[in-house]
Coordinates of C-alpha atoms in Angstrom, one line a residue:
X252 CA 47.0 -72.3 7.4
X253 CA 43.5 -72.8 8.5
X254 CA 42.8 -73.7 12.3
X255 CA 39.8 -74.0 14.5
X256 CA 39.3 -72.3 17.6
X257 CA 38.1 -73.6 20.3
X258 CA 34.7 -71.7 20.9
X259 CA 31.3 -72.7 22.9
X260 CA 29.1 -75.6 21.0
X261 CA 26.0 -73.0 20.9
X262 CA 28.0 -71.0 18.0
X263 CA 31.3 -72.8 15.9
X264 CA 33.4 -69.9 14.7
X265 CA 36.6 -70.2 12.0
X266 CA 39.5 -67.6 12.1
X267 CA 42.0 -67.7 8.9
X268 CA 45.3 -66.5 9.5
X269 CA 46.6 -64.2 7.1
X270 CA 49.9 -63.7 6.1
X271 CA 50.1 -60.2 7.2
X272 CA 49.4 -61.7 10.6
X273 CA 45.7 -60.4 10.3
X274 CA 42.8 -63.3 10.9
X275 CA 38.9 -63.0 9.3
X276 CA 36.3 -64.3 11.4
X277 CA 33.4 -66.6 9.1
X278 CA 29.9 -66.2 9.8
X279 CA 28.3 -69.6 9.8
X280 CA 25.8 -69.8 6.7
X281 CA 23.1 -70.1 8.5
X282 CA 23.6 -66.3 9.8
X283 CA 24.1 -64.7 6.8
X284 CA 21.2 -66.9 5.5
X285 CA 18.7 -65.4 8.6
X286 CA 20.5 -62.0 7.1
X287 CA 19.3 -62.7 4.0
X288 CA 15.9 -63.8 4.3
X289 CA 15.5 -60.4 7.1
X290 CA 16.7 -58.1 4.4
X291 CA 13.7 -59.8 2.0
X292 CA 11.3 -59.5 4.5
X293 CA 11.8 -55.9 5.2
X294 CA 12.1 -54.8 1.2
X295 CA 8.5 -56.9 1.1
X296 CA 7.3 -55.0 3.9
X297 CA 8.3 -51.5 2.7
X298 CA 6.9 -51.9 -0.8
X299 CA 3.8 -53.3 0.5
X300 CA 3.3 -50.3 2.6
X301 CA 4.3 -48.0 -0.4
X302 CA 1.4 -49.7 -1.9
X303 CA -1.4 -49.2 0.4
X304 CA -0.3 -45.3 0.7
X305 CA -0.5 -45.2 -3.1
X306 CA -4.0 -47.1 -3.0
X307 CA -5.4 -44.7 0.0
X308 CA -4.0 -41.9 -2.0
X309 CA -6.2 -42.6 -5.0
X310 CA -9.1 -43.8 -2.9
X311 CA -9.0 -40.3 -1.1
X312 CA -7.9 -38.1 -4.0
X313 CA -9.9 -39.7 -7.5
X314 CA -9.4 -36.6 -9.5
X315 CA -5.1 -37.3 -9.1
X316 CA -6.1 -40.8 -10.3
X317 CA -7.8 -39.4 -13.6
X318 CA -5.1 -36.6 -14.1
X319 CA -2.6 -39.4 -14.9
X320 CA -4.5 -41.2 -16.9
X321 CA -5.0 -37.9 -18.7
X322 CA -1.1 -37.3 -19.0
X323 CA -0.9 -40.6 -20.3
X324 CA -3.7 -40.3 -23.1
X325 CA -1.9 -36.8 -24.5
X326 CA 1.4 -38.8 -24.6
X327 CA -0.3 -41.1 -26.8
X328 CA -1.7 -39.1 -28.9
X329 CA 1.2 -36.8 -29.6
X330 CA 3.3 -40.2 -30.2
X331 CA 1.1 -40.9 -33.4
X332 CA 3.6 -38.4 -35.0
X333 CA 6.3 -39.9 -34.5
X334 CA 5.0 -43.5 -35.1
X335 CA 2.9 -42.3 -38.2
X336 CA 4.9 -41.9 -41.9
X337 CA 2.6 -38.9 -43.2
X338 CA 2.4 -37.1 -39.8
X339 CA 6.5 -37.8 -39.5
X340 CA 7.2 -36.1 -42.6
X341 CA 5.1 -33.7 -41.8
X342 CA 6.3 -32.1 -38.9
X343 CA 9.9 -32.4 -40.4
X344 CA 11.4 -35.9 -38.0
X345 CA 11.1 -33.0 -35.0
X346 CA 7.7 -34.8 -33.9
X347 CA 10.1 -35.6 -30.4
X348 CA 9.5 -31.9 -29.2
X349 CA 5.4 -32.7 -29.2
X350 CA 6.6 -35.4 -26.8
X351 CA 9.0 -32.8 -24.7
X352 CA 6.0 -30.1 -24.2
X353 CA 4.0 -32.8 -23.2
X354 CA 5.8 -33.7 -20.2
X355 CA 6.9 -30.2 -19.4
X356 CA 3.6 -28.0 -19.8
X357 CA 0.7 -30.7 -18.7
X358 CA -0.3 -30.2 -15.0
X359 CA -2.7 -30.7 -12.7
X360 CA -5.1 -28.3 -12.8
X361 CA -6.1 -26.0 -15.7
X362 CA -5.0 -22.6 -14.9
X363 CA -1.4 -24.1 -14.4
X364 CA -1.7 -26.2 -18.0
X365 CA -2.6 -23.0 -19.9
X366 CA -0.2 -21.1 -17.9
X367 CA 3.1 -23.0 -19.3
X368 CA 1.3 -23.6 -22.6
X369 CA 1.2 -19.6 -23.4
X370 CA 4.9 -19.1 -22.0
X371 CA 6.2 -21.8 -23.8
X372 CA 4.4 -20.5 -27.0
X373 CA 5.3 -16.9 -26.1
X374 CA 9.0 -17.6 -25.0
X375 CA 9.4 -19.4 -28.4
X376 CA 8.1 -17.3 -30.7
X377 CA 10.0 -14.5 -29.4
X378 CA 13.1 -16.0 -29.1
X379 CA 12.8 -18.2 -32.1
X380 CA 12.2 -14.6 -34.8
X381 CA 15.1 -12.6 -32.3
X382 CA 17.2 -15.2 -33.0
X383 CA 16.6 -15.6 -36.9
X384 CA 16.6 -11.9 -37.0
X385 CA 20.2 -11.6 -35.0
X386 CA 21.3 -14.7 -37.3
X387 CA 20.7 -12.2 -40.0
X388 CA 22.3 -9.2 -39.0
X389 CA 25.4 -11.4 -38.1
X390 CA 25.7 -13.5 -41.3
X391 CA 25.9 -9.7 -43.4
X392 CA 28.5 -8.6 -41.2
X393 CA 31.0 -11.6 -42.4
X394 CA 32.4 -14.9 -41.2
X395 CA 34.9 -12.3 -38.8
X396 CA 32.4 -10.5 -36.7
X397 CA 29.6 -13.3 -37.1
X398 CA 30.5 -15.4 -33.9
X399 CA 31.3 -11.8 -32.6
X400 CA 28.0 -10.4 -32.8
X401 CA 26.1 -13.7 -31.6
X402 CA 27.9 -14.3 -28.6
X403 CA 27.4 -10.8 -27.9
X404 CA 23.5 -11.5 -28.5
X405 CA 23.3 -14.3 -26.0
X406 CA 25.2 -12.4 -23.6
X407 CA 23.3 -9.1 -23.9
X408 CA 19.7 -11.1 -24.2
X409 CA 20.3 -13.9 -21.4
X410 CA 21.2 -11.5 -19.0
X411 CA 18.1 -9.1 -19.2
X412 CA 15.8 -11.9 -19.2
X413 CA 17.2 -13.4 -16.3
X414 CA 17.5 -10.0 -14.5
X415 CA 13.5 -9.9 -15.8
X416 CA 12.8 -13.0 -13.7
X417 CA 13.5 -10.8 -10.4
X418 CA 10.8 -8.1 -11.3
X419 CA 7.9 -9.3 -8.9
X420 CA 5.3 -9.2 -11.8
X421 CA 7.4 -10.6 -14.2
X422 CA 8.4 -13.7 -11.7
X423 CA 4.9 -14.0 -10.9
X424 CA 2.9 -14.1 -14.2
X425 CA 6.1 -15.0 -17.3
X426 CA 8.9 -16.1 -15.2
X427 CA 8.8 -20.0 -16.8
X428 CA 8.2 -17.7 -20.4
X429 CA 11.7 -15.9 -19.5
X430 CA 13.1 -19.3 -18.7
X431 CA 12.1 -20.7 -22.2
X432 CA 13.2 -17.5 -24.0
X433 CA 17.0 -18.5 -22.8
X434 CA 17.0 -21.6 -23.9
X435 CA 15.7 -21.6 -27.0
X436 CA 17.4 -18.3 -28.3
X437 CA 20.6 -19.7 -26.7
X438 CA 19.8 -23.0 -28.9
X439 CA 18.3 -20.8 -32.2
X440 CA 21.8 -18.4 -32.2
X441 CA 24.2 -21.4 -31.5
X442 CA 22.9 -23.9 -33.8
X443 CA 22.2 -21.4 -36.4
X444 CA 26.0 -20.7 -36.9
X445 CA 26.0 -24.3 -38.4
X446 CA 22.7 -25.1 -40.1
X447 CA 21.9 -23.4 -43.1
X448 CA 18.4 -23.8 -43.0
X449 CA 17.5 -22.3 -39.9
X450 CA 14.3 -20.6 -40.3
X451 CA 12.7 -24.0 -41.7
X452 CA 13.9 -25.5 -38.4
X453 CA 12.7 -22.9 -36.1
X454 CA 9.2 -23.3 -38.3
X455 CA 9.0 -27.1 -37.6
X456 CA 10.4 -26.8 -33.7
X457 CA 7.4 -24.3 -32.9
X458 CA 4.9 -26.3 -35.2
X459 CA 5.6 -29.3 -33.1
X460 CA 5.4 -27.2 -29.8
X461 CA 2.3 -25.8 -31.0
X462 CA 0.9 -29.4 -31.7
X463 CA 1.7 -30.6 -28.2
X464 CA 0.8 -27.7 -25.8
X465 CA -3.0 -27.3 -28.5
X466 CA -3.4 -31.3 -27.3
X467 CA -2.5 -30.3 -24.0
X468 CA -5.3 -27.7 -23.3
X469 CA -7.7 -29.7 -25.7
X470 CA -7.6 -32.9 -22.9
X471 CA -7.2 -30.8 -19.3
X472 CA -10.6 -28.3 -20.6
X473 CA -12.5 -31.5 -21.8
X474 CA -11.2 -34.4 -19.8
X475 CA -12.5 -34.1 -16.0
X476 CA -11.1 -30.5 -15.8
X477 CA -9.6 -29.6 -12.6
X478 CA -10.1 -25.5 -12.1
X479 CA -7.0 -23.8 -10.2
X480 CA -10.1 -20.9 -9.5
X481 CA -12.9 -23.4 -8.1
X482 CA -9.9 -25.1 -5.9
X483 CA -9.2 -21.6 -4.6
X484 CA -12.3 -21.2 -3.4
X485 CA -12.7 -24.7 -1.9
X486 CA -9.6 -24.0 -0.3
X487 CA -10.9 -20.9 1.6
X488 CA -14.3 -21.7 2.3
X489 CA -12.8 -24.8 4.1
X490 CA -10.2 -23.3 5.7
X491 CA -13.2 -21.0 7.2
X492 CA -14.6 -23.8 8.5
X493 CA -11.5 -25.4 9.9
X494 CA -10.4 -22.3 12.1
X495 CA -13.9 -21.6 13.3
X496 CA -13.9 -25.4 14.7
X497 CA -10.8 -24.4 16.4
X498 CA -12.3 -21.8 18.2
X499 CA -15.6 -23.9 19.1
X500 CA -13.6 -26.3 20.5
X501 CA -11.3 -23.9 22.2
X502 CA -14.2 -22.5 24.0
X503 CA -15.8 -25.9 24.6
X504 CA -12.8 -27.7 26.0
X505 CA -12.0 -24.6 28.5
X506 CA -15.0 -23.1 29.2
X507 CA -17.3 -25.6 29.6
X508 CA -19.1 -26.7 32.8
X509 CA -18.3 -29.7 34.7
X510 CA -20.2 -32.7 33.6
X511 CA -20.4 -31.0 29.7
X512 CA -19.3 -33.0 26.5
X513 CA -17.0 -31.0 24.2
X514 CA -18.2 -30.5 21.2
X515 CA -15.4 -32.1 19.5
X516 CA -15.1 -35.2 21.5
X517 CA -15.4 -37.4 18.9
X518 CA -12.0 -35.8 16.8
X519 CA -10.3 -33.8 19.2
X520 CA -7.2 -33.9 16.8
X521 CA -9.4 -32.5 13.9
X522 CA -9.7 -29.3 15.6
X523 CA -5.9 -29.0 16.7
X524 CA -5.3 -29.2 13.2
X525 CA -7.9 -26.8 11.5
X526 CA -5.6 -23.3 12.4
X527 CA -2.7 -25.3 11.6
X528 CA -4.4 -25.8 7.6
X529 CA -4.8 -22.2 7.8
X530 CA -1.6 -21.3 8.6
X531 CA 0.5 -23.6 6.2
X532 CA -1.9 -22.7 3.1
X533 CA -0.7 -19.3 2.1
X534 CA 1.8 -21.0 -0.8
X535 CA -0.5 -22.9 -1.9
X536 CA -2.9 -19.9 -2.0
X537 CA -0.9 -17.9 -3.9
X538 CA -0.3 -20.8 -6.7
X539 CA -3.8 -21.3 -7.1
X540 CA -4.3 -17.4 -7.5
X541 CA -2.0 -17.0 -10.0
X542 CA -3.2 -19.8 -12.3
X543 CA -6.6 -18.9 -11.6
X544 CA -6.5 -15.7 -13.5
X545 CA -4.9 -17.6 -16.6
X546 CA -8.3 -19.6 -17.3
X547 CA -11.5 -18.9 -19.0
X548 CA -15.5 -18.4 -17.2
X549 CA -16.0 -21.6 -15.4
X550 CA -18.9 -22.7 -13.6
X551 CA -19.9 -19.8 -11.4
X552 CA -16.9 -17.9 -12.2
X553 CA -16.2 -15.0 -14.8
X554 CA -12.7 -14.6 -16.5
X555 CA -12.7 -11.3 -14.7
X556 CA -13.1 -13.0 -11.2
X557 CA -11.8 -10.8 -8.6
X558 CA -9.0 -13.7 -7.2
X559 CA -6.6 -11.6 -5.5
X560 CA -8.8 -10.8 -3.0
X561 CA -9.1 -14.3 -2.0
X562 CA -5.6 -14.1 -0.7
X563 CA -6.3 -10.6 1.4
X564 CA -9.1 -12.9 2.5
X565 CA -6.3 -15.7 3.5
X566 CA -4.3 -13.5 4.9
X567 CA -6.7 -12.2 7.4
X568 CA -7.5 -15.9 8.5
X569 CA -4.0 -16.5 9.1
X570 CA -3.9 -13.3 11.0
X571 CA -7.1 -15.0 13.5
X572 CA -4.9 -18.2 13.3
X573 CA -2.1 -16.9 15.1
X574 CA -3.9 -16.0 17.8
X575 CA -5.2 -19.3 17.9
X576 CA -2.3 -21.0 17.9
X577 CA -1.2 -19.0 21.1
X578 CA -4.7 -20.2 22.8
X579 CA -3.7 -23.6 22.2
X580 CA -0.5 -22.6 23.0
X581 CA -1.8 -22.1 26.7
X582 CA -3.2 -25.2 27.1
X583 CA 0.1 -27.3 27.5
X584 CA 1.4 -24.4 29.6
X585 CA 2.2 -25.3 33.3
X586 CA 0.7 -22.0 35.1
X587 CA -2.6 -22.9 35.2
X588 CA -5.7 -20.3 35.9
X589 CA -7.1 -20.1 39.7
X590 CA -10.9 -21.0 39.7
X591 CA -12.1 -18.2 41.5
X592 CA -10.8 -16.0 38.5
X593 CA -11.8 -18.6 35.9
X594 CA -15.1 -19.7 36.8
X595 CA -17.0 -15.8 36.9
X596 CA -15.3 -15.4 32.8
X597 CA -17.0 -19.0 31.7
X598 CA -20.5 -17.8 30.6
X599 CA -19.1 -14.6 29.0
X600 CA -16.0 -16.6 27.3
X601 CA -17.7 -19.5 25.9
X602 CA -20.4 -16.8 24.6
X603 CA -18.2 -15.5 22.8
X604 CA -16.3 -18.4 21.4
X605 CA -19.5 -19.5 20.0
X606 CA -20.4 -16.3 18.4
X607 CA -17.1 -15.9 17.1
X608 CA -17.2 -19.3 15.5
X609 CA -21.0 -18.5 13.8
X610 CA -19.3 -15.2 12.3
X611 CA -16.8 -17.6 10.7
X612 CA -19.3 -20.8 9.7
X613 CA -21.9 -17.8 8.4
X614 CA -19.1 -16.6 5.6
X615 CA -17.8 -19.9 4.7
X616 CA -21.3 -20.8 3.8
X617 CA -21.1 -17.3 2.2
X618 CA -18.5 -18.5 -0.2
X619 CA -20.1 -21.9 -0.8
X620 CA -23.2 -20.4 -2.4
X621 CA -21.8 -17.1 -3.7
X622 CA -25.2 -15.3 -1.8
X623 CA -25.3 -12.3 0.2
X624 CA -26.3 -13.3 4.0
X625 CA -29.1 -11.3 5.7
X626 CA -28.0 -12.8 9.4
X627 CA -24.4 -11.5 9.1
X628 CA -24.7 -8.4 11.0
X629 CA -26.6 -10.4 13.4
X630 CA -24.1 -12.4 14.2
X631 CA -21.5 -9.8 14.0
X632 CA -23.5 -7.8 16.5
X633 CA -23.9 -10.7 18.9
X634 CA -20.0 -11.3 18.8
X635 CA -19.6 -7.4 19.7
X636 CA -22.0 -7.9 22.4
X637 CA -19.9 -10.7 23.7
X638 CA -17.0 -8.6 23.5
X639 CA -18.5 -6.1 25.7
X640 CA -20.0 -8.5 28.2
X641 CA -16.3 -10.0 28.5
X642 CA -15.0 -6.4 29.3
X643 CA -17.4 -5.8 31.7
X644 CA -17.1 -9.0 33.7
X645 CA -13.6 -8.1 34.0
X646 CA -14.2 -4.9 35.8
X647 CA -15.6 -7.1 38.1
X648 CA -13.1 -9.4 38.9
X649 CA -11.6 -8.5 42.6
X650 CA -7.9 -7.5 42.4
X651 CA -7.0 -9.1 45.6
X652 CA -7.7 -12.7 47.4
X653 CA -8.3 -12.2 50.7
X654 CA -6.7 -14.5 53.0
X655 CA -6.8 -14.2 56.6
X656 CA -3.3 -13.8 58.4
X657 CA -2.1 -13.7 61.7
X658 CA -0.2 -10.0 62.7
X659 CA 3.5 -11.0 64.1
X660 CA 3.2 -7.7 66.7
X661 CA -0.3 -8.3 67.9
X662 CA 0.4 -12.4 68.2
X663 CA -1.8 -11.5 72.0
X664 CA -4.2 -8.8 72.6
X665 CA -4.8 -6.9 75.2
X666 CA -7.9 -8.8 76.6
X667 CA -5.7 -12.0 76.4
X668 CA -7.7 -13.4 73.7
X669 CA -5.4 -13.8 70.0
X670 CA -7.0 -12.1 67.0
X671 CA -6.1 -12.8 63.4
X672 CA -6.0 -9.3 61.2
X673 CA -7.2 -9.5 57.5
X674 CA -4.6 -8.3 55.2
X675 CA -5.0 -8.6 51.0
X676 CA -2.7 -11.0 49.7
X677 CA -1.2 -10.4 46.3
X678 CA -2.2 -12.9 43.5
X679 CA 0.6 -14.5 41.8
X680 CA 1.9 -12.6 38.6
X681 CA 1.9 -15.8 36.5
X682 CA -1.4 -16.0 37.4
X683 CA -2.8 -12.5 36.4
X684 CA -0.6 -12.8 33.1
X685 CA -2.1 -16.1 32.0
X686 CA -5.5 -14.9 32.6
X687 CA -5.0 -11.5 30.9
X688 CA -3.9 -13.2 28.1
X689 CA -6.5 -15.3 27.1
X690 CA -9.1 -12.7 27.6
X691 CA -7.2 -10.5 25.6
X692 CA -6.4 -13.0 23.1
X693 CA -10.4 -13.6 22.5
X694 CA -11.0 -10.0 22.3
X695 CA -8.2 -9.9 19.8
X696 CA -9.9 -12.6 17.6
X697 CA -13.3 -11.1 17.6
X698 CA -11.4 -7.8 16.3
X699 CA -9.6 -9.6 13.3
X700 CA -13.0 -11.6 12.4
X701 CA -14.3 -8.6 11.7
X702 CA -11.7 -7.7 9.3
X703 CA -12.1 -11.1 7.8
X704 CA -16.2 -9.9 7.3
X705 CA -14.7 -6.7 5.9
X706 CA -12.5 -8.8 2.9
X707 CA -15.4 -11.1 2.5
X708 CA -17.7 -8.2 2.1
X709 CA -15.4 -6.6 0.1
X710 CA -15.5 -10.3 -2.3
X711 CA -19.6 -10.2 -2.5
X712 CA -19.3 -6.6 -3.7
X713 CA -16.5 -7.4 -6.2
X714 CA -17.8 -10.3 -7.5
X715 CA -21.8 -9.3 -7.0
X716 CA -23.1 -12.2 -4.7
X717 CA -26.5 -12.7 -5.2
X718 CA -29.0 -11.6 -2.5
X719 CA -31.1 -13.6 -0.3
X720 CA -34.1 -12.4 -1.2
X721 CA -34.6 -14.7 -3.9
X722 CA -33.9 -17.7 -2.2
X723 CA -36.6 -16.2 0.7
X724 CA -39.3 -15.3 -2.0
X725 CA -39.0 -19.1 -3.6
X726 CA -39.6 -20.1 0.3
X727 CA -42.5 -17.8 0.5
X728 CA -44.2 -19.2 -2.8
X729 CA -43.9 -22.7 -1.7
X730 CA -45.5 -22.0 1.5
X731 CA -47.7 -20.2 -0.2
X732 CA -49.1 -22.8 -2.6
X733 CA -49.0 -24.7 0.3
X734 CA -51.4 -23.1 1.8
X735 CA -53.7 -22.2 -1.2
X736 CA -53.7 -26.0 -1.7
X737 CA -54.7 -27.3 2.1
X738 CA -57.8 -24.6 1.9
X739 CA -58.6 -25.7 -1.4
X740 CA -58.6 -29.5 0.0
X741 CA -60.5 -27.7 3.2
X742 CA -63.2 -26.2 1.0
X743 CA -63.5 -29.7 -1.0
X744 CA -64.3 -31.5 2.4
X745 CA -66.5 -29.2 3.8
X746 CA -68.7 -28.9 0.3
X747 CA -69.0 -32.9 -0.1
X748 CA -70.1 -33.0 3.9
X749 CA -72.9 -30.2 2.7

């Protein structure tokens, strides 16, 4: 039975009684029509904004752009097989495992493309001739010990190469190699208790693999190739620059006089999150490494590049970072520094902010051209000069504010006349530890920038930077000329006004 309640004009609302005795309230269709229409609005929104994060993404990042259309060009390619008659029965109707490798082994940059292609090829061939070669030994021993001795195999096998994959080096370098050796040994010794012709179909299994991970390396080395080494090195020359504009504007925000522009004015956010790139780079670091050393001489770079000393070098950045981050660390903190002990240390404290940060800028710019720089120790020696001038304007700092405070049993003396007695008041302890840690802190960063010199150094030698000198003799030539050629036109001048 249907009844309506009796409800205010602005909103007519219909209850149904149930038989249980229950009722079910119905929304008015123009509600769930508003509902509706919201619920479109919002999906519209939401993809539009997916959208314009995708099309920033490729405006910012082109080379991302290209590596797709790359992926998508290999897949193509490879797909001929399977499309083609002659190239079909070539490959045996396995042409979908060209399509498989594809997927799995094409990445982003080069070093990580050639790094799955070898362990696939590697894990495969070793698996695939164990497994033909345990198929063996089991089908002589009869159809009673056969399933024996293959379980036994993939038992025995799949548990050393998984133990394998906890070894550091073997994680590090084969780990995805180990990972295809299990499968495709598991797959060789099963199937192979069912097909007869099993070495014909491990031949045409790593014939096709071969085809897809040799199109693979063909279109990441030709196509736009992206270089896990030359990344790397981006990586930490930037990263150089980004904590040394942390420090700058450290020094410049705290240290500067009243009236001064910071140097960072414009971005004071880009400098907040320079250490922070620093200290959240270390994984990616350590990826780039690795697939560094699996790719050929490139550009400036040998095959025998040193690139594990670009993470000693990363390490000793995120080292400097820390203490960084505890500077900034200070800034939100509510103790604040007393003038009287702040303003003497702003000089000697900015100094060396600024010095520090030159150190830094002078070996990113190191890395960028691969060159030995002649103003290192310069700048190295003005940051250890800055050092000491900090040390020695804190032996100067008084240990006591003197504040002048009247004596409670001398309130009168004897003359009748009151006298107030100077005794030293202690500063506050807050106070003294916030102070003492940021000088300390600075000192402490000027100590690990030079260990970051000593990696870097440690780099040029390794790798055999080339010296300024050329670069200074060029200069000298040009001037040179230049010279030779405004007396020639001097000598010109003078003879024609003879």
């Amino acid at each position: 039975m249907v009844k309506e309640n009796e409800v205010p004009a602005q909103s007519l609302e219909w209850r149904v009684n149930m038989p249980s005795g229950s009722s079910q309230i119905l929304v008015p269709e123009s509600r769930q029509t508003c509902r509706l229409l919201s619920l479109i609005m919002g999906f519209v929104s939401n993809v539009k904004k997916f959208f314009d994060k995708a099309w920033n993404l490729a405006v910012n990042e082109p080379k991302k752009v290209i590596h797709c259309l790359k992926v998508g060009l290999a897949l193509s390619i490879v797909s001929l097989f399977y499309y083609t008659r002659p190239l079909y029965d070539g490959v045996g109707g396995n042409a979908m495992w060209a399509v498989m490798t594809v997927v799995v082994v094409f990445e982003y940059t080069v070093g990580s493309t050639l790094y799955k292609c070898v362990n696939r090829a590697i894990g495969t061939c070793l698996a695939g001739s164990l497994g033909i070669g345990v198929h063996w030994v089991a089908s002589q021993s009869g159809d009673r010990f056969e399933p024996i001795i293959l379980q036994a195999s993939v038992f025995l096998l799949a548990a050393a190469a998984t133990f394998s994959r906890f070894i550091p080096t073997i994680k590090a370098r084969f780990d995805y190699g180990a990972m295809i050796f299990i499968l495709t040994f598991s797959l060789v010794s099963v199937s192979g208790y069912r097909v007869d012709k099993l070495v014909e179909l491990a031949h045409e299994r790593v014939s096709t693999i071969a085809i897809g991970a040799s199109i693979c390396v063909f279109i990441t080395m030709t196509l736009c190739p992206v270089w896990a080494g030359t990344e790397l090195h981006h990586l930490i020359s930037t990263n150089l620059e980004k904590l040394a504009d942390s420090l700058e504007g450290y020094a410049a925000e705290n240290f500067r006089v009243d009236g001064s522009k910071s140097l960072n004015e414009k971005d004071p956010s880009k400098r907040l999150q320079g250490y922070k790139c620093v200290l959240n780079s270390k994984a990616a670091e350590e990826s780039m490494a690795n697939f560094a050393r699996w790719e050929p001489a490139h550009g400036k770079f040998n095959f025998r590049h040193p690139w594990k000393q670009y993470l000693k070098i990363g390490a000793s950045m995120r080292s400097c970072a820390y203490c960084v981050e505890t500077l900034y660390g200070g800034i939100n903190s509510n103790t604040e520094t007393p003038e009287f002990l702040k303003n003497p240390l702003n000089d000697v404290c900015m100094r060396l902010g600024t010095s520090s940060s030159n150190v830094l800028k002078e070996l990113s710019s190191m890395l960028k051209t691969l060159t030995n720089s002649t103003k290192l120790d310069i700048l190295v020696d003005e940051m250890n000069s800055s050092v000491e001038g900090l040390q020695n304007a804190l032996k100067t700092l008084p240990s006591y504010q003197h504040i002048p405070t009247p004596d409670p049993k001398t309130e009168e003396a004897p003359n009748g006349t009151e006298e107030s007695i100077l005794k030293p008041t202690a500063l506050s302890l807050m106070e003294i530890v916030q102070m003492a840690t940021l000088t300390s802190l600075l000192i402490e960063i000027a100590s690990r920038i030079e260990g970051i010199v000593k990696e870097v150094n440690e780099l040029a030698s390794q790798a055999q930077f080339k010296d300024d000198s050329s670069k200074t003799s060029k200069q000298t030539q040009t001037k040179l000329n230049e010279n030779d050629g405004n007396e020639h036109e001097v000598t010109m001048t003078t003879l024609q006004k003879v």
